Tab-separated table of C-alpha atoms and ligand atoms in Angstrom:
chain	number	residue	atom	x	y	z
A	192	MET	CA	-9.325	-21.708	26.169
A	193	ILE	CA	-9.513	-17.916	25.934
A	194	VAL	CA	-5.701	-17.761	26.045
A	195	ALA	CA	-5.440	-20.213	23.134
A	196	GLU	CA	-7.973	-18.220	21.133
A	197	SER	CA	-6.166	-14.947	21.668
A	198	ALA	CA	-2.836	-16.597	20.764
A	199	ASP	CA	-4.463	-17.842	17.548
A	200	LEU	CA	-5.765	-14.364	16.812
A	201	GLU	CA	-2.326	-12.874	17.478
A	202	LYS	CA	-0.883	-15.331	14.954
A	203	GLU	CA	-3.628	-14.509	12.469
A	204	LEU	CA	-2.825	-10.807	12.757
A	205	ASN	CA	0.969	-11.163	12.398
A	206	PRO	CA	1.672	-9.606	8.971
A	207	TRP	CA	4.801	-11.663	8.309
A	208	LEU	CA	2.977	-14.949	9.010
A	209	ALA	CA	0.128	-13.722	6.775
A	210	ALA	CA	2.579	-13.042	3.945
A	211	GLU	CA	4.184	-16.479	4.446
A	212	ILE	CA	0.833	-18.299	4.284
A	213	ARG	CA	0.005	-16.739	0.916
A	214	PHE	CA	3.564	-17.282	-0.337
A	215	ASP	CA	3.523	-20.964	0.635
A	216	GLU	CA	0.194	-21.638	-1.043
A	217	ALA	CA	1.167	-19.864	-4.264
A	218	ALA	CA	4.586	-21.565	-4.334
A	219	MET	CA	3.018	-24.978	-3.759
A	220	ARG	CA	0.467	-24.481	-6.531
A	221	LEU	CA	3.180	-23.269	-8.908
A	222	GLY	CA	5.326	-26.266	-8.016
A	223	LEU	CA	8.228	-23.909	-7.258
A	224	ASP	CA	11.408	-25.810	-6.404
A	225	ASP	CA	12.730	-25.794	-2.835
A	226	GLY	CA	15.840	-23.734	-3.576
A	227	THR	CA	13.942	-20.884	-5.259
A	228	CYS	CA	11.390	-20.968	-2.429
A	229	LYS	CA	14.196	-20.553	0.089
A	230	ILE	CA	15.554	-17.541	-1.817
A	231	LEU	CA	12.193	-15.808	-2.168
A	232	ARG	CA	10.791	-16.673	1.235
A	233	SER	CA	13.194	-14.512	3.241
A	234	PRO	CA	14.265	-10.918	2.767
A	235	ALA	CA	17.673	-10.445	1.126
A	236	ARG	CA	18.725	-7.864	3.725
A	237	GLU	CA	17.414	-6.490	7.029
A	238	LEU	CA	18.967	-3.428	8.530
A	239	THR	CA	18.236	-2.097	12.034
A	240	VAL	CA	19.577	1.310	13.028
A	241	HIS	CA	19.436	3.183	16.325
A	242	ILE	CA	19.431	6.879	15.638
A	243	PRO	CA	20.282	9.531	18.220
A	244	VAL	CA	18.277	12.708	17.750
A	245	MET	CA	18.254	15.945	19.758
A	246	LEU	CA	14.686	16.916	20.683
A	247	ASP	CA	13.521	20.542	20.724
A	248	ASP	CA	13.739	20.703	24.525
A	249	GLY	CA	17.420	19.683	24.466
A	250	ARG	CA	16.869	16.034	25.484
A	251	LEU	CA	18.650	13.347	23.514
A	252	GLU	CA	16.467	10.466	22.325
A	253	VAL	CA	17.399	7.302	20.446
A	254	PHE	CA	14.924	6.031	17.815
A	255	THR	CA	14.990	2.623	16.164
A	256	GLY	CA	14.577	2.373	12.405
A	257	TYR	CA	14.506	-0.440	9.862
A	258	ARG	CA	15.117	-0.826	6.161
A	259	VAL	CA	14.400	-4.237	4.722
A	260	MET	CA	15.201	-5.197	1.152
A	261	HIS	CA	13.230	-8.269	0.208
A	262	SER	CA	14.341	-8.820	-3.389
A	263	ILE	CA	16.154	-6.986	-6.176
A	264	ALA	CA	15.788	-9.819	-8.694
A	265	ARG	CA	13.724	-7.684	-11.097
A	266	GLY	CA	15.215	-4.253	-10.378
A	267	PRO	CA	16.033	-1.800	-7.571
A	268	GLY	CA	14.196	-2.292	-4.282
A	269	LYS	CA	11.106	-0.108	-3.995
A	270	GLY	CA	8.975	0.652	-0.981
A	271	GLY	CA	7.797	3.269	1.457
A	272	ILE	CA	9.025	4.427	4.837
A	273	ARG	CA	6.506	4.630	7.680
A	274	PHE	CA	6.764	6.499	10.964
A	275	ALA	CA	4.616	4.997	13.746
A	276	PRO	CA	4.977	4.101	17.430
A	277	ASP	CA	4.132	0.430	16.832
A	278	VAL	CA	6.318	-0.333	13.786
A	279	THR	CA	7.883	-3.810	14.070
A	280	LEU	CA	10.526	-5.614	12.070
A	281	ASP	CA	7.982	-8.333	11.169
A	282	GLU	CA	5.644	-5.702	9.762
A	283	VAL	CA	8.430	-4.068	7.720
A	284	ARG	CA	9.527	-7.514	6.461
A	285	ALA	CA	6.000	-8.362	5.339
A	286	LEU	CA	5.546	-4.997	3.657
A	287	ALA	CA	8.900	-5.397	1.854
A	288	ALA	CA	7.852	-8.819	0.525
A	289	TRP	CA	4.454	-7.430	-0.518
A	290	MET	CA	6.306	-4.749	-2.507
A	291	THR	CA	8.233	-7.442	-4.412
A	292	TRP	CA	4.976	-9.171	-5.326
A	293	LYS	CA	3.125	-5.920	-6.033
A	294	CYS	CA	5.781	-4.649	-8.465
A	295	ALA	CA	5.799	-8.025	-10.188
A	296	VAL	CA	1.979	-8.154	-10.471
A	297	VAL	CA	1.938	-4.851	-12.346
A	298	ASN	CA	5.113	-5.902	-14.154
A	299	ILE	CA	7.273	-2.879	-13.379
A	300	PRO	CA	11.060	-3.346	-13.111
A	301	PHE	CA	11.435	-3.020	-9.349
A	302	GLY	CA	12.053	-5.364	-6.460
A	303	GLY	CA	10.617	-4.917	-2.979
A	304	ALA	CA	11.783	-3.017	0.094
A	305	LYS	CA	10.260	-1.164	3.024
A	306	GLY	CA	11.391	0.984	5.929
A	307	GLY	CA	10.072	2.249	9.211
A	308	VAL	CA	11.035	4.294	12.222
A	309	ILE	CA	9.495	3.699	15.651
A	310	CYS	CA	8.322	7.174	16.620
A	311	ASP	CA	5.070	8.986	17.260
A	312	PRO	CA	4.686	11.839	14.759
A	313	ALA	CA	1.691	13.122	16.760
A	314	VAL	CA	3.985	14.265	19.574
A	315	LEU	CA	6.972	15.352	17.453
A	316	SER	CA	7.490	18.816	15.979
A	317	ASP	CA	8.346	19.337	12.292
A	318	THR	CA	11.951	20.141	13.197
A	319	GLU	CA	12.223	16.936	15.250
A	320	LEU	CA	10.732	14.931	12.373
A	321	GLU	CA	13.207	16.545	9.998
A	322	ARG	CA	16.140	15.595	12.248
A	323	ILE	CA	14.864	12.000	12.605
A	324	THR	CA	14.406	11.732	8.833
A	325	ARG	CA	17.838	13.118	8.014
A	326	ARG	CA	19.699	10.995	10.582
A	327	TYR	CA	17.784	7.864	9.527
A	328	THR	CA	18.693	8.648	5.893
A	329	ALA	CA	22.346	9.085	6.849
A	330	GLU	CA	22.324	5.686	8.612
A	331	ILE	CA	20.870	3.864	5.582
A	332	LEU	CA	22.779	5.932	3.012
A	333	GLU	CA	24.882	3.123	1.537
A	334	PHE	CA	21.778	0.987	1.057
A	335	ILE	CA	19.520	3.393	-0.832
A	336	GLY	CA	20.030	4.963	-4.252
A	337	PRO	CA	18.313	5.294	-7.638
A	338	MET	CA	19.731	1.972	-8.808
A	339	SER	CA	19.650	0.071	-5.522
A	340	ASP	CA	16.689	0.936	-3.281
A	341	VAL	CA	14.211	3.774	-3.811
A	342	PRO	CA	12.069	4.803	-0.783
A	343	ALA	CA	8.676	6.525	-0.961
A	344	PRO	CA	6.108	7.883	1.520
A	345	ASP	CA	3.966	5.555	3.632
A	346	MET	CA	2.016	5.991	6.876
A	347	ASN	CA	2.839	9.367	8.484
A	348	THR	CA	5.462	10.321	5.920
A	349	ASN	CA	4.787	12.571	2.947
A	350	ALA	CA	6.262	14.615	0.097
A	351	GLN	CA	8.114	16.840	2.599
A	352	THR	CA	9.741	13.776	4.212
A	353	MET	CA	10.872	12.660	0.737
A	354	ALA	CA	12.320	16.134	0.049
A	355	TRP	CA	14.412	15.849	3.261
A	356	ILE	CA	15.628	12.366	2.281
A	357	MET	CA	16.468	13.522	-1.248
A	358	ASP	CA	18.360	16.533	0.118
A	359	THR	CA	20.314	14.519	2.717
A	360	TYR	CA	21.274	11.901	0.141
A	361	SER	CA	22.216	14.579	-2.411
A	362	MET	CA	24.386	16.462	0.108
A	363	HIS	CA	26.380	13.267	0.722
A	364	MET	CA	26.647	12.507	-3.015
A	365	ARG	CA	27.687	16.093	-3.780
A	366	HIS	CA	25.119	16.325	-6.548
A	367	THR	CA	21.328	16.519	-6.700
A	368	GLU	CA	19.877	13.041	-7.082
A	369	THR	CA	16.105	13.330	-7.423
A	370	ALA	CA	15.567	9.664	-8.417
A	371	VAL	CA	16.636	8.388	-4.966
A	372	VAL	CA	13.047	8.701	-3.681
A	373	THR	CA	9.577	8.992	-5.208
A	374	GLY	CA	6.507	10.773	-3.940
A	375	LYS	CA	8.459	14.061	-3.894
A	376	PRO	CA	6.936	17.520	-4.294
A	377	LEU	CA	6.304	18.401	-7.956
A	378	ASP	CA	8.906	21.180	-7.794
A	379	LEU	CA	11.627	18.694	-6.814
A	380	GLY	CA	11.097	16.079	-9.521
A	381	GLY	CA	7.767	14.648	-8.384
A	382	SER	CA	5.322	13.278	-10.932
A	383	ARG	CA	1.991	14.692	-11.898
A	384	GLY	CA	-0.786	12.328	-10.827
A	385	ARG	CA	1.254	10.726	-7.994
A	386	ALA	CA	-0.934	12.040	-5.166
A	387	GLU	CA	-4.068	10.543	-6.746
A	388	ALA	CA	-2.410	7.425	-8.155
A	389	THR	CA	-3.374	4.847	-5.521
A	390	GLY	CA	-7.011	6.002	-5.412
A	391	ARG	CA	-7.121	6.161	-9.200
A	392	GLY	CA	-5.774	2.616	-9.389
A	393	CYS	CA	-8.519	1.480	-6.972
A	394	LEU	CA	-11.124	3.116	-9.208
A	395	ILE	CA	-9.745	1.497	-12.364
A	396	VAL	CA	-9.759	-2.049	-10.954
A	397	THR	CA	-13.171	-1.530	-9.335
A	398	LEU	CA	-14.614	-0.501	-12.698
A	399	GLU	CA	-13.085	-3.634	-14.233
A	400	ALA	CA	-14.634	-5.811	-11.506
A	401	LEU	CA	-18.048	-4.167	-11.960
A	402	ARG	CA	-17.776	-4.779	-15.704
A	403	ARG	CA	-17.049	-8.444	-14.995
A	404	PHE	CA	-20.275	-8.691	-12.980
A	405	GLY	CA	-22.252	-6.672	-15.551
A	406	ILE	CA	-22.988	-3.961	-12.957
A	407	ASP	CA	-23.488	-0.440	-14.260
A	408	PRO	CA	-21.213	1.812	-12.122
A	409	ARG	CA	-24.155	4.175	-11.641
A	410	HIS	CA	-25.938	1.360	-9.808
A	411	ALA	CA	-22.982	0.539	-7.596
A	412	SER	CA	-22.919	1.623	-3.951
A	413	VAL	CA	-19.563	1.970	-2.202
A	414	VAL	CA	-18.421	1.940	1.440
A	415	ILE	CA	-14.921	3.252	2.108
A	416	GLN	CA	-12.947	2.728	5.317
A	417	GLY	CA	-10.353	5.455	5.854
A	418	PHE	CA	-10.562	9.031	4.591
A	419	GLY	CA	-6.818	9.616	4.194
A	420	ASN	CA	-4.737	9.663	1.047
A	421	VAL	CA	-6.053	6.422	-0.473
A	422	GLY	CA	-9.597	6.501	0.943
A	423	ALA	CA	-10.402	10.151	0.254
A	424	MET	CA	-8.942	9.990	-3.244
A	425	SER	CA	-10.812	6.755	-4.032
A	426	ALA	CA	-14.007	8.356	-2.714
A	427	LYS	CA	-13.533	11.475	-4.810
A	428	LEU	CA	-12.678	9.638	-8.024
A	429	MET	CA	-15.340	6.946	-7.568
A	430	SER	CA	-18.092	9.450	-6.948
A	431	ARG	CA	-16.896	11.479	-9.951
A	432	ALA	CA	-17.095	8.286	-12.035
A	433	GLY	CA	-20.778	7.964	-11.072
A	434	LEU	CA	-20.560	5.381	-8.266
A	435	ARG	CA	-22.608	6.102	-5.141
A	436	VAL	CA	-20.322	6.441	-2.112
A	437	ILE	CA	-22.858	5.763	0.645
A	438	SER	CA	-20.580	5.566	3.674
A	439	ILE	CA	-17.158	6.698	4.855
A	440	ILE	CA	-15.660	5.167	7.986
A	441	GLU	CA	-13.034	6.947	10.069
A	442	VAL	CA	-11.442	6.318	13.470
A	443	ASP	CA	-14.160	8.179	15.364
A	444	GLY	CA	-17.163	6.725	13.511
A	445	ALA	CA	-18.887	6.661	10.135
A	446	VAL	CA	-21.248	8.775	8.073
A	447	TYR	CA	-23.986	7.264	5.908
A	448	ASN	CA	-26.296	8.513	3.216
A	449	PRO	CA	-27.953	5.827	1.033
A	450	ALA	CA	-28.420	8.403	-1.743
A	451	GLY	CA	-24.663	9.037	-1.858
A	452	LEU	CA	-22.346	11.436	0.001
A	453	ASP	CA	-21.009	14.668	-1.496
A	454	ILE	CA	-17.313	13.871	-1.099
A	455	GLU	CA	-15.930	17.378	-1.739
A	456	ALA	CA	-18.369	18.793	0.828
A	457	LEU	CA	-17.384	16.044	3.297
A	458	ARG	CA	-13.714	16.974	2.915
A	459	SER	CA	-14.508	20.628	3.614
A	460	HIS	CA	-16.665	19.588	6.578
A	461	ARG	CA	-13.765	17.603	8.053
A	462	GLU	CA	-11.380	20.513	7.476
A	463	GLU	CA	-13.745	22.868	9.295
A	464	THR	CA	-14.772	20.603	12.177
A	465	GLY	CA	-11.873	18.153	12.475
A	466	SER	CA	-14.171	15.146	11.961
A	467	ILE	CA	-16.358	13.562	9.272
A	468	LEU	CA	-19.148	13.068	11.831
A	469	ASP	CA	-22.313	15.207	11.970
A	470	PHE	CA	-22.109	15.853	8.242
A	471	PRO	CA	-25.304	17.632	7.130
A	472	GLY	CA	-27.708	15.260	5.360
A	473	ALA	CA	-25.933	12.125	6.586
A	474	GLU	CA	-26.517	9.803	9.497
A	475	ASN	CA	-23.743	8.996	11.996
A	476	LEU	CA	-23.061	5.252	12.348
A	477	GLU	CA	-20.775	3.118	14.492
A	478	ARG	CA	-17.642	2.038	12.607
A	479	ASP	CA	-18.568	-1.656	12.518
A	480	GLU	CA	-22.165	-0.974	11.578
A	481	ALA	CA	-20.927	0.814	8.446
A	482	LEU	CA	-18.360	-1.880	7.643
A	483	TYR	CA	-21.167	-4.449	7.467
A	484	LEU	CA	-23.494	-2.368	5.254
A	485	GLU	CA	-24.854	-4.061	2.169
A	486	CYS	CA	-23.083	-2.587	-0.873
A	487	GLN	CA	-21.553	-3.524	-4.202
A	488	VAL	CA	-18.045	-2.352	-3.279
A	489	LEU	CA	-16.213	-2.164	0.050
A	490	VAL	CA	-12.860	-0.352	-0.028
A	491	PRO	CA	-10.826	-0.948	3.140
A	492	ALA	CA	-8.317	1.908	2.777
A	493	ALA	CA	-7.202	2.563	6.342
A	494	ARG	CA	-4.912	-0.093	7.783
A	495	GLU	CA	-4.092	-3.785	8.003
A	496	ASN	CA	-6.141	-6.565	9.686
A	497	VAL	CA	-9.617	-5.049	9.522
A	498	ILE	CA	-11.329	-8.076	7.952
A	499	THR	CA	-10.510	-11.050	10.177
A	500	SER	CA	-11.896	-14.453	11.169
A	501	GLN	CA	-14.003	-12.527	13.710
A	502	ASN	CA	-15.964	-10.413	11.235
A	503	ALA	CA	-15.489	-11.733	7.652
A	504	GLY	CA	-18.853	-13.516	7.928
A	505	LYS	CA	-20.580	-10.163	8.414
A	506	ILE	CA	-19.240	-8.394	5.330
A	507	ARG	CA	-22.107	-7.825	2.879
A	508	ALA	CA	-20.198	-6.392	-0.097
A	509	GLN	CA	-20.086	-8.075	-3.486
A	510	ILE	CA	-16.593	-6.760	-4.238
A	511	VAL	CA	-13.803	-5.902	-1.782
A	512	CYS	CA	-11.182	-3.590	-3.292
A	513	GLU	CA	-8.178	-3.565	-0.931
A	514	GLY	CA	-6.883	0.000	-0.932
A	515	ALA	CA	-4.871	-0.655	2.242
A	516	ASN	CA	-2.020	-3.121	2.573
A	517	GLY	CA	-3.007	-6.362	4.304
A	518	PRO	CA	-6.586	-5.420	5.334
A	519	THR	CA	-7.737	-9.067	5.134
A	520	THR	CA	-6.185	-11.897	7.142
A	521	ALA	CA	-5.476	-15.290	5.585
A	522	ILE	CA	-8.331	-16.955	7.520
A	523	ALA	CA	-10.722	-14.194	6.468
A	524	ASP	CA	-9.661	-14.807	2.855
A	525	SER	CA	-11.192	-18.251	2.856
A	526	ILE	CA	-14.357	-17.042	4.600
A	527	LEU	CA	-14.825	-14.355	1.925
A	528	ALA	CA	-14.070	-16.890	-0.819
A	529	ASP	CA	-16.661	-19.340	0.592
A	530	ARG	CA	-19.176	-16.524	0.516
A	531	ASN	CA	-18.325	-15.737	-3.135
A	532	ILE	CA	-17.121	-12.247	-2.348
A	533	PHE	CA	-14.851	-11.033	-5.149
A	534	VAL	CA	-11.646	-9.679	-3.582
A	535	ILE	CA	-9.303	-7.440	-5.559
A	536	PRO	CA	-6.166	-8.144	-3.508
A	537	ASP	CA	-3.967	-5.364	-2.136
A	538	ILE	CA	-0.946	-6.241	-4.270
A	539	LEU	CA	-3.094	-5.462	-7.304
A	540	ALA	CA	-5.712	-2.995	-6.024
A	541	ASN	CA	-3.361	-0.442	-4.466
A	542	ALA	CA	-0.522	-0.856	-6.985
A	543	GLY	CA	-1.433	2.423	-8.702
A	544	GLY	CA	0.806	4.265	-6.230
A	545	VAL	CA	3.954	2.302	-6.969
A	546	THR	CA	3.176	2.357	-10.685
A	547	VAL	CA	3.199	6.154	-10.768
A	548	SER	CA	6.263	6.065	-8.493
A	549	TYR	CA	7.888	4.081	-11.262
A	550	PHE	CA	6.826	6.774	-13.743
A	551	GLU	CA	8.332	9.401	-11.409
A	552	TRP	CA	11.630	7.504	-11.265
A	553	VAL	CA	11.689	7.199	-15.077
A	554	GLN	CA	10.955	10.924	-15.490
A	555	ASP	CA	13.658	11.900	-12.953
A	556	ARG	CA	16.219	9.732	-14.683
A	557	GLN	CA	15.261	11.151	-18.094
A	558	GLY	CA	15.015	14.703	-16.788
A	559	PHE	CA	11.874	14.962	-18.920
A	560	PHE	CA	8.434	15.283	-17.389
A	561	TRP	CA	5.087	14.031	-18.610
A	562	ASN	CA	1.718	15.750	-18.493
A	563	GLU	CA	-1.053	14.366	-16.282
A	564	GLN	CA	-2.982	12.891	-19.187
A	565	LEU	CA	0.013	10.773	-20.187
A	566	VAL	CA	0.577	9.626	-16.573
A	567	ASN	CA	-3.084	8.690	-16.091
A	568	GLY	CA	-3.348	6.985	-19.478
A	569	ARG	CA	-0.280	4.827	-18.826
A	570	LEU	CA	-1.520	4.043	-15.317
A	571	GLU	CA	-4.878	2.924	-16.676
A	572	GLU	CA	-3.258	0.658	-19.250
A	573	ILE	CA	-1.096	-1.047	-16.598
A	574	MET	CA	-3.913	-1.435	-14.039
A	575	VAL	CA	-6.420	-2.808	-16.562
A	576	ASN	CA	-3.905	-5.279	-17.999
A	577	SER	CA	-2.822	-6.404	-14.534
A	578	PHE	CA	-6.423	-6.890	-13.397
A	579	ARG	CA	-7.147	-9.004	-16.466
A	580	ASP	CA	-3.916	-11.005	-16.006
A	581	VAL	CA	-4.782	-11.799	-12.379
A	582	VAL	CA	-8.384	-12.734	-13.079
A	583	ALA	CA	-7.378	-14.904	-16.056
A	584	TYR	CA	-4.796	-16.622	-13.828
A	585	ALA	CA	-7.447	-17.193	-11.142
A	586	ASP	CA	-9.849	-18.686	-13.687
A	587	ALA	CA	-7.185	-20.868	-15.288
A	588	HIS	CA	-5.850	-22.230	-11.984
A	589	LYS	CA	-9.179	-22.268	-10.116
A	590	VAL	CA	-7.849	-20.190	-7.217
A	591	ASN	CA	-9.014	-16.961	-5.628
A	592	ASN	CA	-7.692	-13.623	-6.899
A	593	ARG	CA	-5.186	-13.210	-4.091
A	594	ILE	CA	-3.517	-16.551	-4.681
A	595	ALA	CA	-3.640	-15.865	-8.431
A	596	ALA	CA	-1.885	-12.521	-7.921
A	597	TYR	CA	0.762	-14.194	-5.746
A	598	MET	CA	1.233	-16.993	-8.288
A	599	LEU	CA	1.634	-14.528	-11.141
A	600	ALA	CA	4.112	-12.462	-9.120
A	601	LEU	CA	6.087	-15.443	-7.836
A	602	HIS	CA	6.290	-16.866	-11.315
A	603	ARG	CA	7.733	-13.599	-12.664
A	604	VAL	CA	10.226	-13.148	-9.817
A	605	ALA	CA	11.287	-16.806	-9.844
A	606	PHE	CA	11.847	-16.583	-13.590
A	607	ALA	CA	14.100	-13.534	-13.100
A	608	VAL	CA	16.064	-15.404	-10.411
A	609	LYS	CA	16.470	-18.380	-12.733
A	610	LEU	CA	17.615	-16.233	-15.662
A	611	ARG	CA	20.149	-14.388	-13.502
A	612	GLY	CA	21.478	-17.569	-11.918
A	613	ILE	CA	23.229	-17.767	-8.569
A	614	TYR	CA	26.414	-15.755	-8.100
A	615	ALA	CA	28.868	-17.734	-6.046
B	138	NAD	P1	-3.442	7.891	5.637
B	138	NAD	O1	-2.775	7.983	6.960
B	138	NAD	O2	-3.410	9.069	4.706
B	138	NAD	O3	-4.990	7.507	5.808
B	138	NAD	C1	-5.465	6.486	6.622
B	138	NAD	C2	-6.800	6.962	7.199
B	138	NAD	O4	-7.435	5.868	7.840
B	138	NAD	C3	-6.647	8.068	8.235
B	138	NAD	O5	-7.535	9.115	7.924
B	138	NAD	C4	-7.008	7.373	9.562
B	138	NAD	O6	-7.629	8.251	10.475
B	138	NAD	C5	-7.962	6.299	9.088
B	138	NAD	N1	-8.047	5.132	9.976
B	138	NAD	C6	-7.062	4.528	10.677
B	138	NAD	N2	-7.538	3.466	11.357
B	138	NAD	C7	-8.867	3.397	11.071
B	138	NAD	C8	-9.911	2.522	11.459
B	138	NAD	N3	-9.695	1.509	12.277
B	138	NAD	N4	-11.142	2.737	10.943
B	138	NAD	C9	-11.372	3.749	10.087
B	138	NAD	N5	-10.420	4.627	9.691
B	138	NAD	C10	-9.182	4.453	10.181
B	138	NAD	O7	-2.809	6.599	4.938
B	138	NAD	P2	-2.878	6.199	3.411
B	138	NAD	O8	-1.646	6.688	2.721
B	138	NAD	O9	-4.212	6.548	2.859
B	138	NAD	O10	-2.714	4.613	3.532
B	138	NAD	C11	-3.791	3.788	3.935
B	138	NAD	C12	-3.436	2.350	3.637
B	138	NAD	O11	-3.146	2.227	2.245
B	138	NAD	C13	-2.200	1.803	4.360
B	138	NAD	O12	-2.394	0.418	4.575
B	138	NAD	C14	-1.085	1.997	3.336
B	138	NAD	O13	0.010	1.108	3.551
B	138	NAD	C15	-1.850	1.666	2.065
B	138	NAD	N6	-1.261	2.196	0.827
B	138	NAD	C16	-1.067	3.535	0.669
B	138	NAD	C17	-0.554	3.991	-0.539
B	138	NAD	C18	-0.383	5.466	-0.803
B	138	NAD	O14	-0.059	5.829	-1.953
B	138	NAD	N7	-0.615	6.344	0.170
B	138	NAD	C19	-0.202	3.099	-1.556
B	138	NAD	C20	-0.424	1.735	-1.348
B	138	NAD	C21	-0.962	1.304	-0.157
């Protein structure tokens, strides 16, 4: 019995199966024909590379990397590259498909792709990471490019990683090609507003959801899981917008202050002490205890599979804004829906990052850069319109927001496939 339950849980947590479940439901509700379903269900290309890299101590190690292109029906593939010890092909596949749907939800002219390298950045030096990045780039060189597949940072990769990829690609091309990656440093063709974009997008859609419920943002309490790029930025921008961020959850525990946390001071505290815990004026809580706090908005912004069949019944938020990719499993989706919890699904909620990546790509290709006000204004317009499109779709088709977002995306991608026809 216990074995069967754990096998079920393993299935529930498999990201590719999770993506398929949502795809199948949206396709069925749209009445998508079998042929188009077959095209969109599987990635267009999956590449596995084994990359030899010399470590600092002279040992030779071979790392495995992936680059999956799910679809280029609406434009070049777009998606991050993650470095982690537990990266799997199924995970990269799911993330690549999510990128196709995410770009379509916000209606930007990109398809979906994703990459990953199995390695543990915590035990690798910067020079080792640079060699892994450059050799991985060399192995996938024919498959990336400004018009074919444009990588970006993801877990454990950053602007520096993108600079190494851009340089390696440019050396092979014999000219500088900034538009091959996004999320670059500002001095190498990066965009203003990119670092904050995902958190800003979360804020924009949260404000829209609060408006829908007639909740004044100043009366909204927020719990955020993860104090990294997305979580810390969401926390900063939400508290600046007047929302009360009452708890932040990190790997080693949570901090809680019902009157609201001072986010800038919490960042400094973590810089000084290495942890968010023991923050003056706040109470330390267990991670789960904080996740189940009563609040208007819960922002899971750490990792996938944190709201599952095991704990969805305990969530006491009115709105869940999915800053992370895949934080809620398919079974948890229906539990949250039954409990009338309003979920802003990942492919909408965290699409601010890829939207400003799109702006970066446009600016690189034009060689003309925008100021931050223009970036933020255009981001807001896209996020607000996309939120309203998804919610209108959900209302019209009587489905939850996630299925609505998938239906909207599938409809757009399927239409592009139909218009292009099949090359034989
Ligand atoms: P990050 O590594 O900067 O931050 C993640 C944070 O979560 C870290 O501080 C980590 O310690 C913490 N964390 C990990 N597991 C946790 C747990 N179980 N409980 C509490 N905290 C935990 O990563 P990020 O860039 O902020 O990305 C977070 C999520 O958002 C990922 O799912 C990523 O795919 C997604 N995402 C990121 C972006 C982006 O622009 N960075 C865009 C879209 C989606």
